[in-house]
Coordinates of C-alpha atoms in Angstrom, one line a residue:
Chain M
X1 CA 13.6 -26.3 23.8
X2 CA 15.0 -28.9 21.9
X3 CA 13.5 -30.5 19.1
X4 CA 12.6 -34.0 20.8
X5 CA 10.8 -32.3 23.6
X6 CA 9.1 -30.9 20.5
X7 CA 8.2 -33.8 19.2
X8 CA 7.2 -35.6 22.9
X9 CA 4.7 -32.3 22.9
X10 CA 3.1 -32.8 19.9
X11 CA 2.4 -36.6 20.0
X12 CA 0.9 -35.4 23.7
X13 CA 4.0 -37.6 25.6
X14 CA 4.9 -34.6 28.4
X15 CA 3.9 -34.4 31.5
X16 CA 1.8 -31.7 32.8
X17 CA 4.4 -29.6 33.9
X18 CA 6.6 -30.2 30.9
X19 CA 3.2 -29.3 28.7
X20 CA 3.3 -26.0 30.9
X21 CA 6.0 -24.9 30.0
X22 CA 6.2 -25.5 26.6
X23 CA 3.0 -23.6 26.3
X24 CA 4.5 -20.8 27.7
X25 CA 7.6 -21.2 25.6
X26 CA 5.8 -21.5 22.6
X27 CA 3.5 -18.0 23.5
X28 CA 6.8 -16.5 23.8
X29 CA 7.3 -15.3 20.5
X30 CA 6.2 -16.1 16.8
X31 CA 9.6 -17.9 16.1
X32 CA 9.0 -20.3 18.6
X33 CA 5.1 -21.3 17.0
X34 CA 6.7 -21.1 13.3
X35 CA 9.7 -24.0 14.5
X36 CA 7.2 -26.0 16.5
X37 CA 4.5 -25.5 13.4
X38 CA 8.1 -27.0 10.9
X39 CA 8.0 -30.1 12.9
X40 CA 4.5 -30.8 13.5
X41 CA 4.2 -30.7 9.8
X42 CA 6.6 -32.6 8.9
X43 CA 6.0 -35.0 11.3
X44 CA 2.4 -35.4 10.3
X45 CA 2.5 -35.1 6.4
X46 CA 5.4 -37.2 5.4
X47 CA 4.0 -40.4 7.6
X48 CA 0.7 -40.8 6.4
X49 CA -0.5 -44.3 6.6
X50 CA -1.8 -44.3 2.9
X51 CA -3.3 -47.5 3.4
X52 CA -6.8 -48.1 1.8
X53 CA -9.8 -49.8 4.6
X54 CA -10.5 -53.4 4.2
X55 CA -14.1 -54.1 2.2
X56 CA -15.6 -55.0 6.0
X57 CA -19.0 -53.5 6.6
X58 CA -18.0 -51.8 10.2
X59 CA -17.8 -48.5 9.4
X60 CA -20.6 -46.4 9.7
X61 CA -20.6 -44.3 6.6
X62 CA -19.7 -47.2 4.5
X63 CA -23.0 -49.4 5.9
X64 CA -25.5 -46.0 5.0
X65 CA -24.5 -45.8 1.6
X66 CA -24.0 -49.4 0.7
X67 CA -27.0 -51.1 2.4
X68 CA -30.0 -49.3 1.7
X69 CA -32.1 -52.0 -0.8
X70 CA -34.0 -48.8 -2.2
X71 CA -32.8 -45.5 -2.3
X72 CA -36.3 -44.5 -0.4
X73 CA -34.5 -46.4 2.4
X74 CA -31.5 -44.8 2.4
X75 CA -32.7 -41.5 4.6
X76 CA -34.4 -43.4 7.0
X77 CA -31.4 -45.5 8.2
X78 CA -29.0 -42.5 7.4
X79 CA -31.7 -40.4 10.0
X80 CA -31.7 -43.6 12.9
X81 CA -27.8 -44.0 12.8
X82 CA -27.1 -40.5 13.4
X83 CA -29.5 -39.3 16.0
X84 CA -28.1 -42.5 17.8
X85 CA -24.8 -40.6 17.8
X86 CA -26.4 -38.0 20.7
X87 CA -26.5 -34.6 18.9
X88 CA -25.5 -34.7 15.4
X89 CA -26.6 -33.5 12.7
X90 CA -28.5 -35.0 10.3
X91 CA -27.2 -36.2 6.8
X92 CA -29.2 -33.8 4.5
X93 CA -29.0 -30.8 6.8
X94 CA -25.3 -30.6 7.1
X95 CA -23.9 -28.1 4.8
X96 CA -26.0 -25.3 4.2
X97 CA -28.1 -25.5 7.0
X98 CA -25.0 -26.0 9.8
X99 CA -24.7 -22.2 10.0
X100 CA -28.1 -21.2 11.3
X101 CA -26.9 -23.1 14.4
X102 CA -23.5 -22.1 15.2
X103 CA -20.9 -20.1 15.3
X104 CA -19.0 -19.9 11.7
X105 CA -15.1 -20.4 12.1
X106 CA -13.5 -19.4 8.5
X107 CA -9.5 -18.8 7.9
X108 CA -9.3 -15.6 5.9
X109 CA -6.3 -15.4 4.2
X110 CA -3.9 -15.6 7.1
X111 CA -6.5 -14.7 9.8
X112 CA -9.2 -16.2 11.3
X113 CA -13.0 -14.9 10.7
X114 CA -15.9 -15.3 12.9
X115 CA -19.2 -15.1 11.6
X116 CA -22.7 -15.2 13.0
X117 CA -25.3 -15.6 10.9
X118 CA -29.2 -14.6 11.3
X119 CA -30.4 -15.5 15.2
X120 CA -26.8 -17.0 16.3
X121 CA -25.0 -15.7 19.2
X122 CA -21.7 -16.8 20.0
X123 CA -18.6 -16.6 22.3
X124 CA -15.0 -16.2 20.5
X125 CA -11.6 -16.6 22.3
X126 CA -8.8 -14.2 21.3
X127 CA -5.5 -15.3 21.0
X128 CA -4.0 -13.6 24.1
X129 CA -7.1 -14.9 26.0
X130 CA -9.7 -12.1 26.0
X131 CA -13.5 -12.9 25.2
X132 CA -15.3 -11.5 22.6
X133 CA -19.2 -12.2 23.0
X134 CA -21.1 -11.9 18.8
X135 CA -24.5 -10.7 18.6
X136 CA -26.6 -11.9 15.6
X137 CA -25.3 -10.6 12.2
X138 CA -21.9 -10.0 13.4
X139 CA -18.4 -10.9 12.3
X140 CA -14.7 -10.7 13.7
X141 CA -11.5 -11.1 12.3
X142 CA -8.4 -11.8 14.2
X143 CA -4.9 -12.9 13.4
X144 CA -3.5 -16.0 14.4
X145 CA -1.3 -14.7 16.8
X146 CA -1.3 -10.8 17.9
X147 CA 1.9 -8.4 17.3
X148 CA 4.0 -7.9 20.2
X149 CA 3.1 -4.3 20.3
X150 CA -0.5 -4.1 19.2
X151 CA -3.2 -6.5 18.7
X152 CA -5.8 -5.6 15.8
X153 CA -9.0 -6.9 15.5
X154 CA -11.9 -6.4 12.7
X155 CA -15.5 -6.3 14.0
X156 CA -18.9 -5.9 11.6
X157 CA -21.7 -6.0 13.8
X158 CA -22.0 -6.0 17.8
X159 CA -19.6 -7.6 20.3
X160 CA -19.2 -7.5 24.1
X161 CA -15.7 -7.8 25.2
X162 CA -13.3 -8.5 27.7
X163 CA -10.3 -7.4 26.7
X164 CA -7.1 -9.2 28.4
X165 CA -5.3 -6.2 30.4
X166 CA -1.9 -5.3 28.8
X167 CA -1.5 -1.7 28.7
X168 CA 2.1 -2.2 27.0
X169 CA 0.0 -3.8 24.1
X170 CA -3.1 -2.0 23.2
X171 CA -5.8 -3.7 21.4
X172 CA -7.1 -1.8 18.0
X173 CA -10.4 -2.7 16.7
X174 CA -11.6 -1.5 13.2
X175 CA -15.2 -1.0 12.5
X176 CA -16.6 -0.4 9.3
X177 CA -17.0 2.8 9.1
X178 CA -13.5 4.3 9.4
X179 CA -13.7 4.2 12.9
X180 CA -11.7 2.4 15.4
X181 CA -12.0 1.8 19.3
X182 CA -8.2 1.5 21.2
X183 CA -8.6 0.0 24.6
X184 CA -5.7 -1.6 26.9
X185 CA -8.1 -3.7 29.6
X186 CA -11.4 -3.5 29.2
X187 CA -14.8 -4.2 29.7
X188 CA -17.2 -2.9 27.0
X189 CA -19.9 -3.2 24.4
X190 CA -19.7 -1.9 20.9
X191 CA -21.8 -1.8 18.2
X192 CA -20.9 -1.3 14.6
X193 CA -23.3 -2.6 12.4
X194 CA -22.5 -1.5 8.7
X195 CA -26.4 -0.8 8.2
X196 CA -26.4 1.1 11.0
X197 CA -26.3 5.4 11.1
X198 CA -24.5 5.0 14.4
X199 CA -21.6 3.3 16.0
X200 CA -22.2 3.1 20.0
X201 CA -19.5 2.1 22.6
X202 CA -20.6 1.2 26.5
X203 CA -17.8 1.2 28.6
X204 CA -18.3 -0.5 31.9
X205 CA -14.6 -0.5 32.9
X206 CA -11.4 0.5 32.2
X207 CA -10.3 2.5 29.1
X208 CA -11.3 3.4 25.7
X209 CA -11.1 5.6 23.0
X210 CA -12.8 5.7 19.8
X211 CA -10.3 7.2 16.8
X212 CA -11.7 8.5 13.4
X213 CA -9.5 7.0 11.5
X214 CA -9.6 9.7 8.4
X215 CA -8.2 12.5 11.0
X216 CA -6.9 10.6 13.3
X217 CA -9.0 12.6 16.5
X218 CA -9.4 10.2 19.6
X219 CA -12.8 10.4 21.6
X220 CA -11.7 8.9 25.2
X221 CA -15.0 8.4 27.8
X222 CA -15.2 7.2 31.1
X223 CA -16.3 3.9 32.7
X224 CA -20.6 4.0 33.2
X225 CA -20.8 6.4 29.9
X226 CA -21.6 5.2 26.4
X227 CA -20.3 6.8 22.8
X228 CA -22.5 7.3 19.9
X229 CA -21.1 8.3 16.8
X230 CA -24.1 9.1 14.2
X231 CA -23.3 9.7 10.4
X232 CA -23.8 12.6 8.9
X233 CA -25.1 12.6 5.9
X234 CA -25.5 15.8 4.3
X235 CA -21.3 16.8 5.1
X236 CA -18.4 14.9 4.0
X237 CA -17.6 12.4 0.9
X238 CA -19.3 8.7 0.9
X239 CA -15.7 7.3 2.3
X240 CA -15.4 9.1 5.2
X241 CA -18.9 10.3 6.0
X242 CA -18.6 13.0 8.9
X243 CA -19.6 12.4 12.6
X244 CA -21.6 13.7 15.3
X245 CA -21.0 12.5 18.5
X246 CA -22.6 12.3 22.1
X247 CA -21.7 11.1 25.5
X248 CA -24.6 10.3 28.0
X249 CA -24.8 8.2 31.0
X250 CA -24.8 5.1 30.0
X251 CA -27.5 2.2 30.4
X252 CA -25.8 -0.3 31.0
X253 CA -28.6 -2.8 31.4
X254 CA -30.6 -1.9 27.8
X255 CA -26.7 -2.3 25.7
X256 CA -25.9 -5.4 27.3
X257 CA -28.1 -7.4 28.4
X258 CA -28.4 -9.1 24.6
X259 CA -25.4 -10.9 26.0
X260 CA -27.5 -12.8 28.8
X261 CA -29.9 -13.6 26.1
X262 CA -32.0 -10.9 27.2
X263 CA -33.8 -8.0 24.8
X264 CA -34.4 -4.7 26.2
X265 CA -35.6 -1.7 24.8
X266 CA -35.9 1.1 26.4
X267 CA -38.3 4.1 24.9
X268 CA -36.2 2.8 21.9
X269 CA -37.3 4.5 18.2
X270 CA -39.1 1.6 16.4
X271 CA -37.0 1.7 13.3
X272 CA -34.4 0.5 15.9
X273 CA -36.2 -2.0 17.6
X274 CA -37.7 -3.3 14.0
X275 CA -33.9 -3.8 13.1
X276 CA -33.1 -5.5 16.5
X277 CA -35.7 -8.1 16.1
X278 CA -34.6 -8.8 12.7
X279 CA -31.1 -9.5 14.2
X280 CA -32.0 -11.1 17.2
X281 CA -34.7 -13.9 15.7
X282 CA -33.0 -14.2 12.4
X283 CA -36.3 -12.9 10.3
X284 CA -37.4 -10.4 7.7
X285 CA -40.0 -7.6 8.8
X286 CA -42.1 -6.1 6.0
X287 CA -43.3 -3.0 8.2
X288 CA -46.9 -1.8 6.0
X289 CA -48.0 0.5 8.3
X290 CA -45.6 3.5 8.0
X291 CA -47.2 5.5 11.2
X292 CA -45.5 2.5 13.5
X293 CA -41.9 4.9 13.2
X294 CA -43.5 7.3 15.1
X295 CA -43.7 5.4 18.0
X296 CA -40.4 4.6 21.0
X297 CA -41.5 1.1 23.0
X298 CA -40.2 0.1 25.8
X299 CA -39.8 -3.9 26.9
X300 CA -37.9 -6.6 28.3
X301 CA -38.4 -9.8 26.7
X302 CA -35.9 -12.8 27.9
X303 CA -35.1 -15.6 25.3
X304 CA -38.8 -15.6 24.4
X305 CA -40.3 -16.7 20.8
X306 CA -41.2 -13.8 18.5
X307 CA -45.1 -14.2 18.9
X308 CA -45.0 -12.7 22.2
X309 CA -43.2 -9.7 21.2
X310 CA -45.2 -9.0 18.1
X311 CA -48.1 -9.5 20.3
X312 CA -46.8 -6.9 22.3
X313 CA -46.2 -4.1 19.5
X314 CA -50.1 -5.7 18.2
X315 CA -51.7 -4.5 21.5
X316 CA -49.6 -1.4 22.1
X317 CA -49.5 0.4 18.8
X318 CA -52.6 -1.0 17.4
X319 CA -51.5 -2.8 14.3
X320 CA -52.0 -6.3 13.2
X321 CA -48.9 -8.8 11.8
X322 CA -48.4 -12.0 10.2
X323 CA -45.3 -14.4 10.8
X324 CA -44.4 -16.8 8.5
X325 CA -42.0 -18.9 8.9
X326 CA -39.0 -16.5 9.3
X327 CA -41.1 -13.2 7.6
X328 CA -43.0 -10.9 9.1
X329 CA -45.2 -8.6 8.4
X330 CA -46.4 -5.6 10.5
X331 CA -49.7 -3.8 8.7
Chain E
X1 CA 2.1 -34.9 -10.4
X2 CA 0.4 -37.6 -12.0
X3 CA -3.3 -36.2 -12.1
X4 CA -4.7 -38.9 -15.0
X5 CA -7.8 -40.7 -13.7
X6 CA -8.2 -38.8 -10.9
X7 CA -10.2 -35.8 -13.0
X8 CA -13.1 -39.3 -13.6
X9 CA -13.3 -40.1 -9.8
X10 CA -14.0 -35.9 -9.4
X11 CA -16.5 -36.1 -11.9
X12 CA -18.2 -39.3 -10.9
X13 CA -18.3 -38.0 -7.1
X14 CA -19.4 -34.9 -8.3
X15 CA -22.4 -36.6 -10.8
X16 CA -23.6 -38.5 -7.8
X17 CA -21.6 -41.8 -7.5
X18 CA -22.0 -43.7 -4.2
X19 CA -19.7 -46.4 -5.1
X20 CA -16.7 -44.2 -5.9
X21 CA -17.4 -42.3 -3.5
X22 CA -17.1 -44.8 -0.9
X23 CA -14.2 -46.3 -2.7
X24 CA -12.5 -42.6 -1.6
X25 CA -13.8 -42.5 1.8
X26 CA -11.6 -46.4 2.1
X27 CA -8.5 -45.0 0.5
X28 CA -8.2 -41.6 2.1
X29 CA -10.3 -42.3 5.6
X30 CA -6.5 -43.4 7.5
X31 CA -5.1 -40.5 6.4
X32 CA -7.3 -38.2 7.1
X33 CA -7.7 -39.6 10.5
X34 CA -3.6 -39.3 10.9
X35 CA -4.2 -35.7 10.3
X36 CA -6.7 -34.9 12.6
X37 CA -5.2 -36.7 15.5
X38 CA -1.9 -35.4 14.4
X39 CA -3.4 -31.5 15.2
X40 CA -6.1 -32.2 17.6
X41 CA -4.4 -34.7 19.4
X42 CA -5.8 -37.6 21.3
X43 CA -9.6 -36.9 21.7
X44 CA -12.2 -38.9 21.0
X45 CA -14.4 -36.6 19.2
X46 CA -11.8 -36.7 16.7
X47 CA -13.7 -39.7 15.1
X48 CA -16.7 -37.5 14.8
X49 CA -14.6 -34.8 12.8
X50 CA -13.8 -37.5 10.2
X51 CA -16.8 -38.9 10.0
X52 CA -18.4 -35.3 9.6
X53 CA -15.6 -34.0 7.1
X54 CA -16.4 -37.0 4.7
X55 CA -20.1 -36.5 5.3
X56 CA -20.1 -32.6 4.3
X57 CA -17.9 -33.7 1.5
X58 CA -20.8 -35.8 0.0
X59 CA -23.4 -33.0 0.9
X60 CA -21.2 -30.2 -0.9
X61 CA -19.9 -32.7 -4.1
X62 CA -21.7 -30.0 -6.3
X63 CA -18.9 -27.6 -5.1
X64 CA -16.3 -30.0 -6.5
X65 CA -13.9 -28.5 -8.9
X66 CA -13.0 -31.6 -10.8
X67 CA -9.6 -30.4 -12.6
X68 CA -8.6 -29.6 -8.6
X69 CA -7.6 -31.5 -5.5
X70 CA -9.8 -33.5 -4.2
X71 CA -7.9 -34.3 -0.9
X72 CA -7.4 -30.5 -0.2
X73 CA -11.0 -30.3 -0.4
X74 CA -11.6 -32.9 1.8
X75 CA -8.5 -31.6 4.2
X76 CA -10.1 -27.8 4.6
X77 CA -13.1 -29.2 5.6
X78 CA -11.6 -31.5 8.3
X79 CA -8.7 -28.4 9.1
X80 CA -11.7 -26.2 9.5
X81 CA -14.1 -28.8 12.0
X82 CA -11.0 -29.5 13.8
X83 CA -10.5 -25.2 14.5
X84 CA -14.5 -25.3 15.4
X85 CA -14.2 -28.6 17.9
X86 CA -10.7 -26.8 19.9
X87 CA -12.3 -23.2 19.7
X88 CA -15.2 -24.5 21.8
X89 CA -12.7 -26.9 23.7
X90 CA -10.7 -23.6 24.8
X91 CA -14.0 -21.7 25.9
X92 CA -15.4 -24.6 28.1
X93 CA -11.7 -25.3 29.4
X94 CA -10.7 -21.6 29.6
X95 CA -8.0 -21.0 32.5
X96 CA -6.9 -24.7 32.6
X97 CA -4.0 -26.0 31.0
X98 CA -6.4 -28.0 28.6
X99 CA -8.2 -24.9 27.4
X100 CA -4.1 -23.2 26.8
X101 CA -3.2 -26.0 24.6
X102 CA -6.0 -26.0 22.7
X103 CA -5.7 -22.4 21.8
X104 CA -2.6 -23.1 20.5
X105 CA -3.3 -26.2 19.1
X106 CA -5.4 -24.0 16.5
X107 CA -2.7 -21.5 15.8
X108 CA -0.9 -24.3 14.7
X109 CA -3.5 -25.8 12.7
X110 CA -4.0 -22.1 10.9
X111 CA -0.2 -22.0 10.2
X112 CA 1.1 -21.2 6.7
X113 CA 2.7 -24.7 6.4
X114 CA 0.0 -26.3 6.9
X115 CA -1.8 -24.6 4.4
X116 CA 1.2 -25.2 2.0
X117 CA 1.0 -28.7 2.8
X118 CA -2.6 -29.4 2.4
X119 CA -2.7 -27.3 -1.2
X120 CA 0.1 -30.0 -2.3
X121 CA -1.5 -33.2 -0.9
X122 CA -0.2 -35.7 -3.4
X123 CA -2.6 -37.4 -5.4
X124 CA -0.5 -40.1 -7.4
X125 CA -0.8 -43.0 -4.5
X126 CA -4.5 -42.3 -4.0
X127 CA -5.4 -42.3 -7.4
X128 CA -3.3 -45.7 -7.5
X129 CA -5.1 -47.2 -4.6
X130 CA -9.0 -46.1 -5.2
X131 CA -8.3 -47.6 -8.6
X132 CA -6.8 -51.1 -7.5
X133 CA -10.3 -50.6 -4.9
X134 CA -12.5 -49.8 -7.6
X135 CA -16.1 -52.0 -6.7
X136 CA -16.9 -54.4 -9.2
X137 CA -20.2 -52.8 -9.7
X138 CA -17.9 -49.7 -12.0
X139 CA -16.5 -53.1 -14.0
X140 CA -19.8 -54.7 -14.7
X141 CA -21.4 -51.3 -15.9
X142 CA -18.3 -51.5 -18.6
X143 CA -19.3 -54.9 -19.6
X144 CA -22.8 -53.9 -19.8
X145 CA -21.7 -51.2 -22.6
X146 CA -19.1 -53.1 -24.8
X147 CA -20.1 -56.9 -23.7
X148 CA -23.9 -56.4 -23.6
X149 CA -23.8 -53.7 -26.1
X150 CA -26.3 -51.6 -24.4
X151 CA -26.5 -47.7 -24.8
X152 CA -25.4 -45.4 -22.1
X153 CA -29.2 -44.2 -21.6
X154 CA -30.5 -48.3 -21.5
X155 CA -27.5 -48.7 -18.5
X156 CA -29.3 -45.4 -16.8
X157 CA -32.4 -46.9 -16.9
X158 CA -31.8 -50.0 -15.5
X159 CA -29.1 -49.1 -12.7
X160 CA -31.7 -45.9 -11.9
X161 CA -28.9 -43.5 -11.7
X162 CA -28.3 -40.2 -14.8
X163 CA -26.4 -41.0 -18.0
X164 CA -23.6 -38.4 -17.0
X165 CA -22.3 -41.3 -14.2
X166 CA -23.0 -44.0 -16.8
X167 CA -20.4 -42.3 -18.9
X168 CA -17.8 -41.8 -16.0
X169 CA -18.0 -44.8 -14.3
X170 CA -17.6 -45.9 -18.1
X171 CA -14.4 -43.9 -18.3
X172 CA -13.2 -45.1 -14.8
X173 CA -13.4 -48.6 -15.5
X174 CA -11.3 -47.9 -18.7
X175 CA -8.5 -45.9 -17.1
X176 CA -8.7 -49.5 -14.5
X177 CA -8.0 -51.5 -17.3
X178 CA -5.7 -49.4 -18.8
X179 CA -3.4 -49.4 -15.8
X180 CA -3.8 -52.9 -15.0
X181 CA -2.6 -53.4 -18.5
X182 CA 0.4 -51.0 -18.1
X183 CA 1.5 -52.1 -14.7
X184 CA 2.6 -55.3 -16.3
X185 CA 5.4 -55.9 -19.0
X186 CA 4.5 -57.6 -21.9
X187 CA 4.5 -61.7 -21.9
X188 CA 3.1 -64.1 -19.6
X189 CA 1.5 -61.5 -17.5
X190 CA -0.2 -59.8 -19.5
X191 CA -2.1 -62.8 -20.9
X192 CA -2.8 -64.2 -17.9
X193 CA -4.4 -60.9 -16.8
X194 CA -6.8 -61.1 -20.0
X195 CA -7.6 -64.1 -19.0
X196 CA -8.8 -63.3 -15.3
X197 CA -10.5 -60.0 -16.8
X198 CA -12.4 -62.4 -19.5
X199 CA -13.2 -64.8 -16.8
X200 CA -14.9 -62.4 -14.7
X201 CA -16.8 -61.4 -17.5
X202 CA -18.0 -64.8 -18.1
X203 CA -18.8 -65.4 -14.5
X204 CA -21.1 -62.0 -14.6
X205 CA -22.6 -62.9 -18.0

């Protein structure tokens, strides 16, 4: 590639075939990314305009702040001129408030972090094209671009994933507890939440291992079983707390359906389903009746407000609640 | 690098200042749009990524770190809006060329060297320009203190905003004069610049 077809590329002048190909050319290898990332810059950073706007009241930012007569003005017309812009966000609740809604994309250090905070779901593209799906409370950390002979990933929390087959490449992901899955093409769900006992891996196709990472022993199960890995807590050190494991036939409607915005629980322990819920709606559950943990419920609830399920748990376990705003209370 | 004045504009920003604040969002807005189209190419939400990065700016100016770099603040705002709008561009395009070139469009967005480039955004020209821009409203609250001879708190009162700005806007409007002074060699120019300054006053008086 030479460096005018380059520069035709990134001021978007090639054709659709040249753009193919210099995709492909620039997936090759990291060498090829780090000359076309010396141009770009380049390009971009030593011919900035620096020219200042002329004092003409057509810009929309410039007309909020400057035109309000009172400042008890100024959020109404801030409020009409951006709802008129279809879906965005209001003024005041930018900052803060913009991560309750979406998916968090943060650079960390040299890789990329995604982060889902309280209720949010959301879908993350690797950079060799596989598909990560986050549950609530979850975050993943990738490189920029993958090695050629491995491609390591970080996850804290729950994830469904389709992993882009490439068995010369396998993918490693690292969980927070020391252990780590190894898959080559796969279809799976894992869940690794750090105030969890247990890790669990579904596999619905394909192959994976899970590898404790302090001895290095791999776990391999088959497509249609799931993985749990519990804690133990009375061997091993704090670091590298020993595990138990099982394999059982897995239920692959109950672990995944969270993907298809669907809750399941199936004659689940309620100290788990009282930590789902937290998770899935984003709230705080004060549980004051201590005989609820004795119970396992059952239920399918599909993108439905909280209500109905702590009406559910009200009528079936014979306790009362209150919900308030995002706390709940179960007594 | 020539950081002197630019600590004030931080600190008025920072303290709540509209006018300055709007004096940056003239000086830096066509560059920060060269940016964004310059890694996100030719889209049309790219408007709303400026737009947005300038807003959340303004909504995190308690965050403002006034010994920094304001542009690189402003830049890793727009550098991270810009990853957001082509990370959902690749998942609704995913499998079409578009959908490609937006996934690498953000690995070249997250490179190193642009990193390096927008911790070293110069500051020297913008500090020049948002100070030639400065709104005569900064000017007059200057004359208000050494013309009018009003306190700091009296200038508060009446322009309904805290003393802090009162003092930087103070301090702004001094490092303007300052540098209009020292632009000019000494002689005809400079007199005739008193002049104009002195005039102005009048007029506002």
């Amino acid at each position: 590639m030479t460096d005018e077809q380059i520069l035709s590329f990134i001021k978007g002048k090639l054709s659709k075939a040249e753009r193919q190909s210099m995709l492909t050319w620039i997936k090759e290898s990291p060498e090829n990314l780090d000359r076309v990332s010396k141009l770009q810059s380049e390009a971009v950073f030593s011919t900035m305009p620096d020219k200042t706007l002329p004092e003409k009241k057509r810009w929309t930012l410039y007309s909020i702040i400057t035109t309000a007569a009172a400042a008890a003005l100024l959020p109404v017309i801030a409020f009409a001129l951006f709802t008129h812009r279809s879906d965005k966000k209001l003024l005041s609740e930018y900052s803060d408030i913009s991560e309750k809604y979406e998916l968090v994309t943060r650079m960390k250090g040299a890789n990329i972090e995604y982060r889902t905070y309280g209720a949010v779901k959301g879908k993350v593209l690797l950079p060799d094209s596989s598909v990560v799906w986050l549950n609530s409370e979850s975050s993943l950390v990738c490189p920029q671009v993958f090695d050629s002979d491995k491609r390591e990933i970080s996850l804290s929390g729950e994830g469904f994933f389709e992993v882009h087959p490439d068995s010369l490449c396998p993918m490693y992901i690292k969980t927070p507890k020391g252990v780590m899955a190894k898959v080559t093409g796969t279809t799976f769900n894992l869940s690794a939440y750090n105030d969890d006992k247990e890790i669990k891996l579904t596999l619905l196709s394909g192959k994976v291992a899970l590898i404790i990472e302090k001895n290095n022993q791999e776990i391999p199960i088959l497509p249609h079983q799931k993985l749990e890995l519990t804690e133990k807590s009375d061997k091993g050190t704090e670091k590298t707390p020993q595990m138990a494991g099982t394999i059982s036939a897995a239920d692959e409607e109950a672990d995944i359906s969270w993907k298809d915005g669907i809750l399941i629980f199936r004659d689940t322990p309620m100290d788990e389903v009282i930590r789902k819920i937290e998770r899935w709606y984003g709230v705080d559950v004060d549980v004051r009746a201590p005989e609820v943990y004795g119970y396992n419920f059952t239920a399918n609830f599909s993108s439905e407000p909280i209500h109905n399920l702590l009406e559910l748990i009200k009528t079936s376990l014979s306790v009362d609640y209150t919900l308030d705003k995002n706390k709940v209370v179960i007594y | 690098m020539d950081k002197d004045g630019m600590k004030e504009i931080a600190e008025a920003i920072k303290a709540g200042s509209r006018e300055v604040f709007e004096t940056f969002y003239r000086v830096e807005y066509l560059n920060l749009e060269h940016f964004v189209k310059g890694f996100v190419g030719n889209d049309p939400y790219c408007e709303d990524i400026i737009q947005d990065s300038f807003m959340a700016l303004w909504d995190s100016r308690n965050k403002i770190y006034p010994e920094g770099n304001l542009r690189t603040f402003l830049y890793t705002i727009a550098r991270n809006k810009s990853v957001s709008h082509l990370r959902k561009k690749a998942l609704d395009k995913k499998n079409t060329i578009d959908g490609e070139e937006a996934l690498v469009k953000i690995m070249l967005l997250c490179h190193q060297n642009v990193s390096d480039e927008i911790n070293a955004l110069d500051l020297e020209n913008t500090i020049a320009r948002i100070y030639a821009a400065i709104p005569e409203k900064i000017k007059r609250t200057f004359i208000m203190s050494r013309v009018d001879g009003m306190t700091y708190k009296q200038i508060a009162e009446k322009l309904g905003v805290s003393v802090k700005l009162v003092e930087y806007h103070i301090s702004i409007a001094l490092n303007y004069f300052r540098k209009q002074l020292l632009d000019y060699s000494v002689g005809v120019k400079v007199i005739a610049l008193l002049i104009s300054v002195f005039s102005s006053t009048m007029i506002l008086l």
